[in-house]
Amino acid sequence: MADNARAKKLADLIREVVAEKLLRGVKDPRLGTHVTITDTRVTGDLREATVFYTVYGDDEDRAAAAAGLESAKGVLRSAVGSAAGTKFTPTLTFIADALPENAKTIEDLLDKARASDAAVREVSSGATFAGEADPYKKPGDEDDATE
């Protein structure tokens, strides 16, 4: 079993090689500038690599990019094998990264919170304090009734 530093180094190399090969080596029109490699993870035994990617475009572009990556898997694995120089080239699995959807969900929640804060701010703009403006007792404010 390989150590984590070696797996991390191989994952970084795979990410760079796959991104470069997609940009310059693969002539599939479904790929190229539309696909961005976001992360790569390698198992501890260095046998399998998971490549996470995002696609700029709509659902149709995402489906086309997934099909293009599956068809280019052999070419990409060959490029990784020649660059890595390891005894066994890891198998590549491509997974669409959920980061854009998560970011969109977070943005929607933040917009909802901003709207709620604005509504509360609007309602409280003309409100007054229930008691005095400064409810804390200060020395010398009151006459001492204990004397």
Short mmCIF file of C-alpha atoms in Angstrom, two decimals, residues 62-147:
data_model
loop_
_atom_site.label_atom_id
_atom_site.label_comp_id
_atom_site.label_asym_id
_atom_site.label_seq_id
_atom_site.Cartn_x
_atom_site.Cartn_y
_atom_site.Cartn_z
CA ARG A 62 -23.08 17.99 -19.57
CA ALA A 63 -24.45 14.80 -21.10
CA ALA A 64 -22.34 15.27 -24.23
CA ALA A 65 -19.21 15.91 -22.15
CA ALA A 66 -19.86 12.77 -20.07
CA ALA A 67 -20.15 10.71 -23.26
CA GLY A 68 -17.01 12.34 -24.66
CA LEU A 69 -15.02 11.58 -21.52
CA GLU A 70 -16.13 7.95 -21.56
CA SER A 71 -15.06 7.59 -25.19
CA ALA A 72 -11.69 9.27 -24.53
CA LYS A 73 -10.98 7.28 -21.38
CA GLY A 74 -8.44 4.99 -23.07
CA VAL A 75 -6.47 7.85 -24.63
CA LEU A 76 -6.43 9.72 -21.34
CA ARG A 77 -5.32 6.65 -19.40
CA SER A 78 -2.48 6.08 -21.90
CA ALA A 79 -1.36 9.67 -21.45
CA VAL A 80 -1.44 9.27 -17.67
CA GLY A 81 0.55 6.03 -17.91
CA SER A 82 3.29 7.57 -20.02
CA ALA A 83 3.54 10.62 -17.74
CA ALA A 84 3.39 8.73 -14.43
CA GLY A 85 5.89 6.00 -15.17
CA THR A 86 4.33 3.68 -12.61
CA LYS A 87 4.12 -0.10 -12.83
CA PHE A 88 0.33 0.00 -13.07
CA THR A 89 -1.63 2.87 -14.58
CA PRO A 90 -4.74 3.60 -12.52
CA THR A 91 -8.14 3.16 -14.10
CA LEU A 92 -9.96 6.45 -14.59
CA THR A 93 -13.51 7.11 -13.48
CA PHE A 94 -15.10 10.43 -14.39
CA ILE A 95 -17.69 11.95 -12.07
CA ALA A 96 -19.46 15.26 -12.60
CA ASP A 97 -18.60 17.55 -9.72
CA ALA A 98 -21.56 18.72 -7.62
CA LEU A 99 -19.80 21.95 -6.71
CA PRO A 100 -21.76 24.26 -9.05
CA GLU A 101 -25.10 22.89 -7.85
CA ASN A 102 -24.03 23.22 -4.22
CA ALA A 103 -22.88 26.79 -4.84
CA LYS A 104 -26.21 27.61 -6.48
CA THR A 105 -28.11 26.17 -3.51
CA ILE A 106 -26.00 28.20 -1.08
CA GLU A 107 -26.53 31.37 -3.13
CA ASP A 108 -30.30 30.78 -3.12
CA LEU A 109 -30.29 30.31 0.65
CA LEU A 110 -28.22 33.47 1.14
CA ASP A 111 -30.63 35.43 -1.07
CA LYS A 112 -33.54 34.15 1.01
CA ALA A 113 -31.74 35.17 4.23
CA ARG A 114 -31.00 38.65 2.82
CA ALA A 115 -34.67 39.09 1.91
CA SER A 116 -35.72 37.97 5.38
CA ASP A 117 -33.23 40.37 7.00
CA ALA A 118 -34.51 43.21 4.84
CA ALA A 119 -38.10 42.45 5.87
CA VAL A 120 -37.16 42.42 9.55
CA ARG A 121 -35.20 45.67 9.12
CA GLU A 122 -38.19 47.29 7.41
CA VAL A 123 -40.63 46.22 10.14
CA SER A 124 -38.32 47.36 12.93
CA SER A 125 -37.44 50.73 11.38
CA GLY A 126 -40.24 52.64 13.16
CA ALA A 127 -40.26 50.55 16.33
CA THR A 128 -39.40 51.92 19.75
CA PHE A 129 -37.97 50.27 22.80
CA ALA A 130 -40.34 48.43 25.12
CA GLY A 131 -38.80 50.13 28.13
CA GLU A 132 -36.28 52.89 28.33
CA ALA A 133 -33.65 53.25 25.65
CA ASP A 134 -30.95 52.29 28.17
CA PRO A 135 -32.43 49.81 30.67
CA TYR A 136 -29.30 49.48 32.81
CA LYS A 137 -28.97 51.18 36.16
CA LYS A 138 -26.08 53.54 36.58
CA PRO A 139 -24.65 54.84 39.84
CA GLY A 140 -26.20 58.13 40.84
CA ASP A 141 -29.22 57.84 38.51
CA GLU A 142 -31.63 56.91 41.30
CA ASP A 143 -31.98 58.08 44.85
CA ASP A 144 -30.90 55.41 47.27
CA ALA A 145 -34.05 54.16 49.01
CA THR A 146 -32.03 52.00 51.41
CA GLU A 147 -30.74 54.91 53.48
#
